[in-house]
Coordinates of C-alpha atoms in Angstrom, one line a residue:
M317 CA 154.9 137.7 64.0
A318 CA 156.1 133.9 62.8
A319 CA 154.5 131.0 65.4
T320 CA 157.9 129.4 67.0
P321 CA 157.9 125.6 66.1
S322 CA 157.4 125.5 71.2
H323 CA 154.3 127.3 69.0
L324 CA 153.2 125.8 67.6
I325 CA 152.7 122.9 69.7
S326 CA 151.7 124.6 72.4
T327 CA 149.1 125.6 70.0
S328 CA 148.4 122.3 68.8
I329 CA 148.1 120.9 72.1
S330 CA 145.2 123.9 72.7
I331 CA 143.2 123.1 70.2
S332 CA 143.8 119.4 70.5
I333 CA 142.2 119.5 74.3
I334 CA 139.1 122.5 72.8
L335 CA 138.7 119.7 70.0
L336 CA 138.1 116.8 72.7
I337 CA 136.4 119.0 75.5
F338 CA 133.1 119.6 72.6
S339 CA 133.3 116.2 71.9
S340 CA 132.8 114.9 75.3
L341 CA 130.7 118.0 75.3
M342 CA 128.6 116.4 72.1
E343 CA 128.4 113.0 73.7
F344 CA 127.1 113.9 76.9
L345 CA 124.2 115.6 75.2
V346 CA 123.3 113.0 73.3
L347 CA 123.2 111.1 75.9
A348 CA 121.8 112.8 78.0
S349 CA 118.9 114.2 76.4
A350 CA 117.3 110.3 75.0
N351 CA 114.7 112.6 72.8
P352 CA 114.0 114.1 69.9
T353 CA 114.0 117.5 69.4
S354 CA 110.7 118.0 67.1
P355 CA 109.9 116.3 64.3
A356 CA 109.2 118.4 61.6
L357 CA 106.0 118.1 59.0
L358 CA 107.8 116.7 56.0
L359 CA 105.5 116.2 53.0
H360 CA 107.2 113.0 50.7
S361 CA 105.7 110.9 47.9
L362 CA 105.0 107.6 48.3
P363 CA 105.5 105.1 45.6
A364 CA 102.8 105.8 42.8
M365 CA 102.2 104.6 38.8
V366 CA 102.1 107.3 37.1
L367 CA 101.1 110.4 38.0
P368 CA 103.7 112.7 39.0
L369 CA 104.4 113.3 42.6
Y370 CA 105.0 116.7 44.6
L371 CA 107.8 117.9 46.6
S372 CA 106.9 120.0 48.6
T373 CA 109.4 122.0 51.3
P374 CA 109.5 120.9 55.4
N375 CA 108.8 123.2 58.0
S376 CA 111.6 125.2 59.6
S377 CA 112.3 122.1 62.4
F378 CA 114.3 119.9 60.4
R379 CA 117.3 120.0 61.0
T380 CA 119.6 119.6 58.5
S381 CA 123.7 120.1 59.7
S382 CA 126.0 118.1 59.6
N383 CA 126.9 117.0 63.6
P384 CA 130.0 117.3 64.7
R385 CA 131.0 114.2 66.5
R386 CA 130.5 112.4 62.8
L387 CA 133.6 114.4 61.4
L388 CA 136.1 113.2 64.3
Q389 CA 135.3 109.1 63.6
R390 CA 136.0 109.7 60.1
S391 CA 139.4 107.3 60.6
E392 CA 138.1 104.7 61.9
S393 CA 134.4 104.5 60.0
L394 CA 135.7 101.4 57.8
N395 CA 136.5 99.7 61.1
R396 CA 133.3 99.5 62.5
P397 CA 130.8 97.0 62.3
N398 CA 127.2 97.0 58.9
A399 CA 124.1 95.6 59.0
R400 CA 123.6 93.8 56.5
M401 CA 119.8 92.6 55.6
R402 CA 117.6 91.7 52.7
L403 CA 114.8 93.8 50.8
Y404 CA 112.4 92.6 49.7
D405 CA 109.1 93.0 46.8
D406 CA 109.4 94.5 43.8
L407 CA 108.8 98.7 42.9
L408 CA 106.9 98.2 40.1
R409 CA 104.7 95.4 41.5
N410 CA 104.4 96.6 44.6
G411 CA 105.3 100.0 44.9
Y412 CA 108.3 99.4 46.6
Y413 CA 110.6 97.6 49.0
T414 CA 111.0 96.4 52.2
T415 CA 113.3 94.7 54.6
R416 CA 112.7 93.0 58.0
L417 CA 113.0 94.6 62.0
W418 CA 113.0 93.3 65.0
I419 CA 111.8 96.0 67.6
G420 CA 111.3 95.0 71.5
T421 CA 112.4 91.7 74.2
P422 CA 111.4 89.8 73.0
P423 CA 111.9 90.6 69.0
Q424 CA 108.9 91.7 67.1
R425 CA 109.2 90.9 63.1
F426 CA 107.6 94.1 60.1
A427 CA 108.2 94.8 57.2
L428 CA 108.6 98.4 56.8
I429 CA 109.9 100.2 53.3
V430 CA 112.6 101.8 52.7
D431 CA 112.8 105.7 52.4
T432 CA 115.4 107.8 51.3
G433 CA 112.5 109.9 51.6
S434 CA 111.5 109.5 55.6
T435 CA 113.0 110.4 58.2
V436 CA 110.8 108.5 60.2
T437 CA 110.9 104.6 61.4
Y438 CA 107.2 104.0 62.7
V439 CA 105.3 100.5 62.7
P440 CA 101.4 99.9 64.2
C441 CA 101.0 100.2 67.8
A442 CA 98.9 97.9 69.1
S443 CA 96.2 99.6 70.5
C444 CA 95.3 101.6 66.9
E445 CA 91.9 101.2 65.8
M446 CA 93.1 103.7 62.9
C447 CA 94.9 101.8 61.3
G448 CA 95.0 98.8 58.1
R449 CA 95.4 94.6 58.2
H450 CA 99.3 94.8 56.9
Q451 CA 101.9 91.9 56.7
D452 CA 102.4 91.5 60.1
P453 CA 100.6 91.9 63.9
K454 CA 100.9 95.3 65.9
F455 CA 104.1 96.1 68.6
D456 CA 102.7 95.5 72.2
P457 CA 104.8 98.1 73.8
E458 CA 103.6 95.6 77.0
E459 CA 104.1 92.4 75.3
S460 CA 108.3 93.8 75.2
S461 CA 110.3 94.0 78.5
T462 CA 112.3 96.5 77.0
Y463 CA 110.6 99.5 76.0
K464 CA 109.6 102.5 76.6
A465 CA 107.8 105.9 76.4
V466 CA 109.3 109.3 75.1
K467 CA 108.1 111.3 77.8
C468 CA 106.8 114.7 77.2
N469 CA 110.0 117.5 76.9
I470 CA 111.0 120.7 76.3
D471 CA 112.6 119.1 72.5
C472 CA 109.8 117.2 71.3
T473 CA 105.9 117.5 70.5
C474 CA 104.3 116.8 73.4
D475 CA 100.3 115.3 72.9
S476 CA 96.8 117.0 74.3
D477 CA 97.6 115.7 77.7
K478 CA 101.4 116.3 78.2
V479 CA 102.3 112.7 78.8
N480 CA 104.1 111.8 75.8
C481 CA 106.5 113.0 73.1
I482 CA 104.0 113.3 69.2
Y483 CA 105.1 112.5 65.5
E484 CA 102.4 113.3 62.5
R485 CA 104.0 112.3 58.6
Q486 CA 101.4 114.0 56.0
Y487 CA 103.2 112.5 52.0
A488 CA 102.2 114.1 48.7
E489 CA 99.3 111.8 48.4
M490 CA 97.6 112.5 51.2
S491 CA 98.0 109.4 53.2
T492 CA 99.1 110.5 56.9
S493 CA 100.9 108.6 60.1
S494 CA 100.4 110.1 63.3
G495 CA 101.0 108.1 66.8
V496 CA 103.4 108.7 70.3
L497 CA 107.3 108.0 70.1
G498 CA 108.5 105.2 71.6
E499 CA 112.3 104.0 72.5
D500 CA 113.3 99.8 72.4
L501 CA 116.0 97.8 70.6
I502 CA 116.0 97.1 67.2
S503 CA 117.8 93.8 65.7
F504 CA 119.1 93.8 62.2
G505 CA 118.7 90.0 61.1
N506 CA 120.6 87.1 61.3
Q507 CA 123.3 88.5 58.7
S508 CA 124.0 92.1 60.3
E509 CA 127.4 92.7 62.7
L510 CA 125.6 94.8 64.0
A511 CA 124.6 94.2 67.4
P512 CA 120.8 95.0 68.3
Q513 CA 120.7 98.9 69.1
R514 CA 117.8 101.2 71.2
A515 CA 116.4 103.9 69.2
V516 CA 113.7 105.6 68.6
F517 CA 110.7 105.1 66.5
G518 CA 107.3 105.3 66.5
C519 CA 104.0 103.6 68.0
E520 CA 101.2 104.5 65.6
N521 CA 97.7 105.6 66.2
L522 CA 96.2 106.6 63.1
E523 CA 97.5 106.1 60.0
T524 CA 95.3 107.6 56.1
G525 CA 95.4 106.8 52.6
D526 CA 98.2 104.1 51.0
L527 CA 99.7 103.3 53.8
Y528 CA 96.3 101.9 55.1
S529 CA 95.6 100.4 52.6
Q530 CA 98.8 99.0 52.1
P531 CA 100.2 95.4 52.8
A532 CA 103.6 96.4 54.3
D533 CA 103.4 98.0 57.8
G534 CA 105.2 100.8 57.9
I535 CA 108.1 103.1 57.2
M536 CA 111.9 103.3 57.4
G537 CA 113.5 106.0 57.6
L538 CA 116.5 106.5 56.1
G539 CA 116.3 110.2 55.3
R540 CA 119.2 113.0 57.0
G541 CA 116.8 114.0 60.2
D542 CA 117.1 113.2 64.7
L543 CA 114.6 110.4 63.9
S544 CA 116.1 108.6 60.9
V545 CA 117.7 105.2 62.3
V546 CA 120.9 106.2 60.5
D547 CA 121.4 109.4 62.2
Q548 CA 120.2 107.7 65.3
L549 CA 123.3 104.5 64.9
V550 CA 125.5 107.5 63.4
D551 CA 124.8 109.6 67.2
K552 CA 125.6 106.4 68.8
G553 CA 129.0 105.5 67.4
A554 CA 127.3 101.7 66.7
I555 CA 127.6 102.1 62.6
S556 CA 129.6 104.9 59.9
D557 CA 127.4 108.3 58.7
S558 CA 127.0 105.3 55.7
F559 CA 124.1 103.5 54.0
S560 CA 123.8 101.3 50.8
L561 CA 121.4 99.9 49.4
C562 CA 121.3 97.3 45.2
Y563 CA 117.5 97.6 44.3
G564 CA 116.7 94.1 42.5
G565 CA 116.7 95.2 38.1
M566 CA 114.0 94.1 36.3
D567 CA 111.0 91.1 36.6
I568 CA 112.8 90.1 39.5
G569 CA 113.0 92.3 42.8
G570 CA 114.3 92.1 45.7
G571 CA 117.5 93.5 46.3
S572 CA 120.0 94.3 49.3
M573 CA 120.9 97.0 51.7
V574 CA 123.8 98.2 54.1
L575 CA 123.2 99.8 57.3
G576 CA 127.4 100.9 57.0
G577 CA 129.8 101.6 56.0
F578 CA 132.5 99.0 53.6
T579 CA 134.7 98.9 50.8
T580 CA 133.4 100.6 47.7
P581 CA 134.7 98.9 44.6
S582 CA 137.1 101.1 43.0
D583 CA 135.5 102.0 39.8
M584 CA 132.4 103.2 41.8
V585 CA 130.5 106.2 39.7
F586 CA 130.8 109.3 42.9
T587 CA 128.5 112.4 42.9
N588 CA 128.6 115.5 45.2
S589 CA 126.0 115.7 47.7
N590 CA 125.0 118.6 49.6
P591 CA 123.2 118.6 53.0
V592 CA 122.7 121.7 52.7
R593 CA 121.5 122.0 49.3
S594 CA 118.0 120.0 50.3
P595 CA 117.1 118.3 52.8
Y596 CA 116.5 115.9 50.7
Y597 CA 119.5 113.2 49.0
N598 CA 120.4 115.8 46.1
L599 CA 122.7 114.6 42.8
D600 CA 124.9 117.2 40.9
L601 CA 123.4 116.8 38.0
K602 CA 125.1 118.4 34.5
E603 CA 123.9 116.9 31.8
I604 CA 121.2 113.8 30.2
H605 CA 123.4 111.7 27.0
I606 CA 120.3 110.0 24.4
A607 CA 122.7 107.6 22.9
G608 CA 125.7 109.0 23.7
K609 CA 124.2 112.7 22.4
R610 CA 123.7 115.7 24.7
L611 CA 120.1 116.8 25.5
S612 CA 120.5 120.3 25.3
L613 CA 119.7 121.6 28.1
N614 CA 121.6 124.5 30.5
P615 CA 122.8 122.7 33.3
S616 CA 121.3 124.7 35.6
V617 CA 117.2 123.1 35.0
F618 CA 118.3 119.9 36.9
D619 CA 119.3 123.0 40.3
G620 CA 115.6 123.6 41.0
K621 CA 114.0 124.3 44.0
H622 CA 115.6 121.2 45.3
G623 CA 117.5 119.7 43.1
T624 CA 117.6 116.9 41.3
V625 CA 116.7 114.9 44.2
L626 CA 117.0 110.4 44.8
D627 CA 114.5 108.9 46.6
S628 CA 113.6 105.3 47.4
G629 CA 110.1 105.2 48.2
T630 CA 109.4 106.7 44.7
T631 CA 108.6 103.9 41.8
Y632 CA 109.9 106.0 39.3
A633 CA 111.0 109.7 37.7
Y634 CA 110.2 113.0 36.8
L635 CA 112.0 115.7 35.0
P636 CA 111.1 119.5 34.7
E637 CA 109.5 120.9 31.5
A638 CA 111.6 121.2 29.9
A639 CA 114.6 118.4 30.8
F640 CA 111.3 115.9 29.9
L641 CA 109.8 116.7 26.2
A642 CA 113.7 117.0 25.9
F643 CA 114.0 113.2 27.1
K644 CA 112.0 112.8 25.6
D645 CA 112.3 113.8 22.0
G646 CA 115.4 112.6 21.9
I647 CA 114.0 108.2 22.9
M648 CA 111.5 108.4 20.4
K649 CA 114.3 109.7 17.9
E650 CA 116.8 106.6 17.9
L651 CA 113.3 104.2 18.8
S652 CA 111.3 106.2 15.7
S653 CA 110.9 103.3 13.9
L654 CA 109.1 100.7 16.6
K655 CA 105.7 101.2 16.7
Q656 CA 104.6 102.9 19.1
I657 CA 101.2 102.2 21.5
R658 CA 98.5 102.5 23.9
G659 CA 100.1 102.0 27.6
P660 CA 98.0 99.2 29.9
D661 CA 95.8 102.1 31.6
P662 CA 93.3 104.3 29.4
N663 CA 93.6 106.5 32.3
Y664 CA 97.4 107.6 31.5
N665 CA 99.2 108.6 27.9
D666 CA 101.8 106.4 28.8
I667 CA 104.4 106.4 26.2
C668 CA 105.1 102.9 24.8
F669 CA 106.7 101.1 22.1
S670 CA 106.5 98.1 20.9
T671 CA 109.3 95.6 19.7
D672 CA 110.5 92.0 18.3
E673 CA 109.0 89.4 20.2
S674 CA 112.3 88.1 20.1
E675 CA 113.6 90.9 22.0
V676 CA 111.8 91.0 24.9
S677 CA 115.4 89.5 26.6
H678 CA 117.5 91.5 25.2
P679 CA 115.9 95.3 25.2
S680 CA 119.2 96.8 24.9
D681 CA 119.3 95.9 22.1
T682 CA 116.6 97.7 21.2
F683 CA 117.1 100.8 23.0
P684 CA 119.7 102.8 23.5
A685 CA 121.9 103.8 26.8
V686 CA 121.6 106.9 28.4
D687 CA 123.7 108.6 29.8
M688 CA 124.0 110.4 34.3
V689 CA 126.7 113.6 33.5
F690 CA 127.5 115.2 37.0
G691 CA 129.2 118.0 37.8
S692 CA 133.2 116.3 38.2
G693 CA 132.6 115.1 34.1
K694 CA 132.2 111.9 35.6
K695 CA 129.8 110.2 34.1
F696 CA 127.2 106.8 35.2
T697 CA 125.1 105.2 32.2
L698 CA 121.6 104.1 32.2
S699 CA 120.6 100.9 31.4
P700 CA 117.1 99.9 29.2
E701 CA 116.1 98.3 32.7
N702 CA 116.7 101.6 34.4
Y703 CA 113.9 104.2 31.9
L704 CA 111.7 101.7 31.0
F705 CA 109.0 98.8 32.4
R706 CA 107.3 96.2 31.2
H707 CA 103.9 97.3 29.1
S708 CA 101.4 94.5 31.3
K709 CA 99.4 94.0 28.6
V710 CA 101.1 92.9 25.3
R711 CA 103.7 91.2 25.1
G712 CA 107.1 92.2 23.9
A713 CA 106.8 96.0 24.2
Y714 CA 108.0 98.9 27.1
C715 CA 107.0 102.6 28.3
L716 CA 109.1 104.7 29.7
G717 CA 108.9 105.4 33.3
V718 CA 109.7 108.8 32.8
F719 CA 107.1 111.4 33.6
Q720 CA 106.8 115.1 33.5
N721 CA 107.4 116.4 37.0
G722 CA 104.0 119.2 36.7
K723 CA 104.9 122.9 37.0
D724 CA 107.5 122.0 39.5
P725 CA 111.7 121.8 38.8
T726 CA 112.3 119.5 41.2
T727 CA 114.4 116.2 39.2
L728 CA 113.2 113.8 41.3
L729 CA 114.4 110.0 40.2
G730 CA 113.1 106.8 41.5
G731 CA 114.2 103.6 41.8
I732 CA 113.2 103.3 38.5
V733 CA 116.3 104.5 37.9
V734 CA 119.1 102.5 40.5
R735 CA 117.6 98.7 39.6
N736 CA 120.6 96.9 40.0
T737 CA 122.4 99.1 41.2
L738 CA 124.9 99.3 44.2
V739 CA 124.5 103.2 45.5
T740 CA 126.3 104.0 48.3
Y741 CA 125.0 107.4 50.0
D742 CA 128.2 108.0 51.6
R743 CA 127.0 110.4 54.7
E744 CA 130.1 111.5 56.0
N745 CA 132.1 112.5 52.7
S746 CA 128.1 114.8 51.2
K747 CA 128.0 111.5 48.1
I748 CA 126.2 108.9 46.8
G749 CA 129.0 106.4 44.6
F750 CA 126.7 104.5 42.1
W751 CA 127.7 100.9 41.0
K752 CA 126.3 98.3 38.5
T753 CA 126.1 95.3 38.8
N754 CA 123.0 92.3 39.7
C755 CA 121.5 93.3 42.9
S756 CA 121.4 89.2 43.3
E757 CA 125.0 88.1 42.6
L758 CA 126.3 91.6 45.4
W759 CA 128.1 90.0 48.2
E760 CA 129.6 87.2 45.8
R761 CA 131.1 90.1 43.7
L762 CA 132.3 92.2 46.7
H763 CA 133.5 88.7 47.5
E764 CA 132.7 89.7 51.2
S765 CA 132.3 87.4 53.9
V766 CA 130.2 88.5 57.1
S767 CA 129.6 85.6 60.1
P768 CA 126.3 87.3 61.5
P769 CA 125.6 87.0 64.8
A770 CA 123.1 85.0 66.9
M771 CA 119.2 87.1 66.6
P772 CA 117.8 87.9 70.5
P773 CA 116.8 84.8 72.3
A774 CA 113.3 83.7 70.6
S775 CA 110.4 83.9 73.4
D776 CA 107.2 82.7 72.8
G777 CA 105.0 86.2 73.2
K778 CA 103.3 88.1 70.2
N779 CA 104.7 88.4 67.1
S780 CA 108.1 87.7 68.2
T781 CA 109.7 85.6 65.5
P782 CA 113.8 85.3 65.5
G783 CA 112.8 82.2 63.6
A784 CA 112.4 84.1 60.6
T785 CA 114.7 86.0 60.1
P786 CA 115.8 87.6 56.5
T787 CA 118.7 85.2 54.7
L788 CA 121.7 87.2 52.3
A789 CA 120.8 87.1 48.1
P790 CA 120.5 85.2 46.9
T791 CA 123.6 84.4 45.1
G792 CA 124.1 83.3 41.7
A793 CA 124.9 80.0 41.7
P794 CA 121.9 77.9 43.9
P795 CA 121.6 79.8 47.0
Y796 CA 120.4 76.1 48.6
V797 CA 122.2 73.0 47.5
L798 CA 121.3 69.9 49.1
P799 CA 124.0 67.7 50.1
G800 CA 124.5 64.5 48.3
E801 CA 122.6 63.6 44.8
L802 CA 119.9 63.4 47.0
Q803 CA 116.7 61.9 44.6
I804 CA 114.4 63.8 45.4
G805 CA 110.3 62.4 45.8
K806 CA 108.7 65.7 46.6
I807 CA 109.3 69.1 48.6
T808 CA 106.3 70.1 50.9
F809 CA 105.5 73.3 53.2
D810 CA 103.9 75.2 54.6
M811 CA 102.6 78.3 55.4
S812 CA 99.9 80.8 56.5
L813 CA 98.1 83.4 55.4
N814 CA 96.5 86.1 56.7
I815 CA 92.8 85.9 55.5
S816 CA 90.3 83.8 56.6
Y817 CA 89.7 80.4 55.5
T818 CA 85.9 80.8 54.6
D819 CA 87.2 83.4 52.3
L820 CA 90.0 81.3 51.2
K821 CA 87.9 78.8 50.8
P822 CA 86.9 79.2 47.4
H823 CA 89.8 79.9 46.2
I824 CA 91.8 78.1 47.1
T825 CA 93.5 76.4 43.7
E826 CA 94.5 80.0 42.6
L827 CA 96.4 79.5 45.2
A828 CA 97.8 76.8 43.9
E829 CA 97.8 78.6 40.1
F830 CA 99.5 81.1 42.2
I831 CA 102.1 78.8 43.9
A832 CA 103.1 76.6 40.6
Q833 CA 103.8 80.9 38.8
E834 CA 106.2 81.1 41.5
L835 CA 107.8 78.6 41.5
E836 CA 107.4 77.7 38.4
V837 CA 106.6 74.4 38.0
N838 CA 102.8 73.2 35.8
T839 CA 100.0 73.1 38.6
S840 CA 99.8 69.1 38.2
Q841 CA 103.1 69.1 40.5
V842 CA 100.9 71.5 42.8
H843 CA 98.4 69.3 45.8
M844 CA 97.2 70.8 48.7
L845 CA 97.5 68.3 51.9
K846 CA 96.0 69.8 54.1
F847 CA 93.2 73.5 54.8
A848 CA 92.3 74.3 58.7
A849 CA 91.6 78.0 60.3
N850 CA 94.7 79.0 62.9
G851 CA 92.4 81.4 64.1
N852 CA 91.9 84.2 62.3
D853 CA 94.4 83.2 59.9
S854 CA 94.7 79.3 56.9
R855 CA 97.6 76.8 57.3
I856 CA 97.8 74.9 54.1
S857 CA 99.4 72.4 53.8
W858 CA 101.2 71.8 50.4
A859 CA 103.6 69.6 48.5
V860 CA 105.6 69.9 45.2
F861 CA 105.6 66.7 42.9
P862 CA 108.3 65.6 40.3
A863 CA 106.5 66.8 36.7
D864 CA 104.8 63.7 35.2
S865 CA 107.5 63.5 32.6
T866 CA 110.4 62.7 35.4
D867 CA 109.8 60.3 38.5
S868 CA 111.9 62.6 40.6
I869 CA 112.9 66.1 42.1
S870 CA 116.6 67.8 40.0
N871 CA 118.8 69.3 42.7
T872 CA 119.6 72.4 41.3
T873 CA 115.3 72.9 40.9
A874 CA 115.0 72.1 44.2
A875 CA 117.7 74.4 45.4
V876 CA 115.1 76.9 44.0
I877 CA 112.4 76.5 45.0
V878 CA 113.5 75.8 48.8
A879 CA 115.2 79.3 48.2
R880 CA 111.7 81.3 46.7
L881 CA 109.7 79.6 50.1
T882 CA 112.3 80.5 52.7
E883 CA 113.4 83.9 51.5
Q884 CA 109.3 85.2 51.1
R885 CA 109.5 85.2 47.6
L886 CA 106.1 84.2 46.6
Q887 CA 104.2 86.8 44.7
F888 CA 100.8 87.1 45.4
P889 CA 97.7 89.3 44.7
V890 CA 97.0 91.8 47.6
M891 CA 93.3 89.4 47.9
F892 CA 95.4 86.1 49.1
G893 CA 96.9 88.6 51.6
S894 CA 100.1 88.6 52.8
Y895 CA 101.6 84.2 54.2
E896 CA 103.9 83.3 56.6
L897 CA 106.8 80.5 55.8
L898 CA 106.2 77.7 58.5
G899 CA 108.2 75.0 57.6
W900 CA 109.4 73.0 54.9
R901 CA 110.9 69.4 53.8
V902 CA 112.9 67.7 50.9
E903 CA 111.4 64.1 51.6
P904 CA 113.9 62.1 49.3
K905 CA 113.4 59.7 46.3
E906 CA 111.0 56.6 48.1
K907 CA 113.6 53.2 48.1
R908 CA 111.5 50.8 46.7
S909 CA 111.8 46.6 47.2
W910 CA 112.1 44.7 43.9
W911 CA 108.4 44.2 43.9
Q912 CA 107.4 47.7 44.8
R913 CA 109.6 48.7 41.7
S914 CA 108.2 46.1 39.1
Y915 CA 104.8 46.2 40.4
V916 CA 103.2 47.1 36.9
V917 CA 104.7 45.3 34.9
A918 CA 103.6 41.5 37.6
L919 CA 100.4 42.8 37.5
S920 CA 100.3 43.7 33.7
I921 CA 101.4 39.6 33.4
L922 CA 99.3 39.2 36.0
G923 CA 96.2 40.8 34.5
I924 CA 97.2 39.4 31.1
L925 CA 96.8 36.0 32.9
V926 CA 93.6 36.4 34.0
I927 CA 92.3 37.7 31.5
A928 CA 93.0 34.2 29.5
L929 CA 91.9 32.4 32.0
S930 CA 88.7 34.0 31.4
V931 CA 88.3 33.9 28.0
V932 CA 89.3 30.2 27.9
G933 CA 86.6 29.5 30.5
L934 CA 84.1 30.7 29.0
W935 CA 84.4 29.2 25.9
F936 CA 85.1 25.7 27.6
L937 CA 81.2 27.4 29.3
W938 CA 80.2 28.4 25.9
R939 CA 80.1 24.6 24.3
H940 CA 79.4 22.8 27.5
R941 CA 75.9 24.5 26.6
Q942 CA 75.8 24.0 23.1
R943 CA 76.1 20.5 24.2
T944 CA 73.3 21.1 26.5
V945 CA 71.3 22.3 23.8
N946 CA 71.8 19.7 20.5
P947 CA 73.1 17.0 22.6
Y948 CA 74.8 14.6 19.8
K949 CA 72.2 10.7 19.0
P950 CA 73.7 8.0 17.2
V951 CA 71.5 6.6 14.9
N952 CA 70.6 3.3 16.7
A953 CA 70.2 5.2 19.6
A954 CA 67.2 4.1 21.4
A955 CA 64.4 6.7 22.3
P956 CA 63.7 7.5 25.7
E957 CA 59.1 6.4 26.6
Q958 CA 57.7 8.9 26.4
E959 CA 54.8 9.8 29.2
L960 CA 51.0 8.6 28.0
Q961 CA 49.3 11.4 27.6
P962 CA 44.6 10.8 27.6
L963 CA 43.3 11.1 24.8

């Protein structure tokens, strides 16, 4: 029987009350259980240059069910704050992108790899004796007044003493990380609307393999899971259930990240991402087109095992065997006129092509576009920079950044596929969006303006670096415009490198050359002012002078140099360790008096006069000596008497 209006009202009220009670109950359970559930032993691929990466199924303790509380927050998701964060490093040169997080009170800074395939965030602990030497000092819980250990409970894996909760992670290339779980304030930098939040993270006591040797301090887990930073912030209601990554393009590096939602561009291309399909962020990929021509493949080829996975922590793209062979053949048909050459590493059979050097800066004029077509029928176009990487030994040559994923039927799309692409992981609506853009001009194109809040108060604690927070990604114009038409005489800056004075001293000339290269100035313009030991590190003062052809540094050039310095964009070989900028100063061209401006001319004239007078004086001296040696005597002049000598 149909319900009467009063019944409908009563039913609606009852449902609302039930939902309210359920929401309150869930919030109570989340707040009452600050300790995470048992972390899964997740196998995931860290960046590799060319070796195929393999994904393995996580154990049964991994949870992928969505939180019911998030379903009740959709109407207000865009009203929540977000955290804008700068990305550093480069996917192909460094193998990863990092961001900066500050943990504790006072805040201790860390450079963490952003990884959508990891579900835990961890940093080396001060007590760790089996941790490598990384970019920043280890986290010291005793120096943080807000740190709290996560005590052993039924929802976590406990240590052997049954005192603290622990975590363990193992990766496909066999590197491992393990340690205790702690909770502390996490800060997100000076471009963040989001205030510091308490979150659970790992304090490493052991790391092996690539994790031990990499410069980055640790990993920021952006995957799905109770220990994920995103999940924790969403569960607290601090941000909406979304985050975005924007990787810099070929030869640029860096980029931006947003934790939380924002108004996405109207022409962003979305595809479904089913959280139940796999524990990773998957795409509903159906077809691949090369130069507008569809590859003859069954759509099911992209749905094997974990499906099509988008992973920010993987460098290249890896396709199932059938898809890779079709892709390779399609590319080679389009490039039949190009000469195929050997790859940069003889240990791998890279597919590389040599082009005319005049086309080096415009690979899109030579290489075809590649389209990814999703289940909705929408397609996203990849530029050559999204499937190629530069040959490191041959100018004008490019290599295929797509490889066969062994016998694994998973399609794994790494960071190369989304260079210069804003990728929005809209977890709330189970979809992922792509928007082609210049990531260095992201904020300008999105027409957003955010007034950043102040960072937590500074202190003298260890690894406390609030003054070195990341800045906004640079726009097309110089990010540091110096006031007025300043005549710049030199730019000085101090840096600290985590390498000893003794080890660095023999290579100081090489370092100066790398600095000049990174700042795009001549080596002769870079001068070392001071060089001293600073504990186990080295402290160096540098100056950048105008080029030989000019007497000042232009405002634009100075702005670019300062931007690269302050945004920590200088890339040095591993032998120099990591660096920290301690300060910089732009010194104006000195105002000189008439004498200072004209002293060269005056000295030249004076020199000429001195030389002329010297010549005249020497001539007179010579004449005088000539007269002394051969004196003139008149014919009738009397000869002086000669002294008589005895016979």
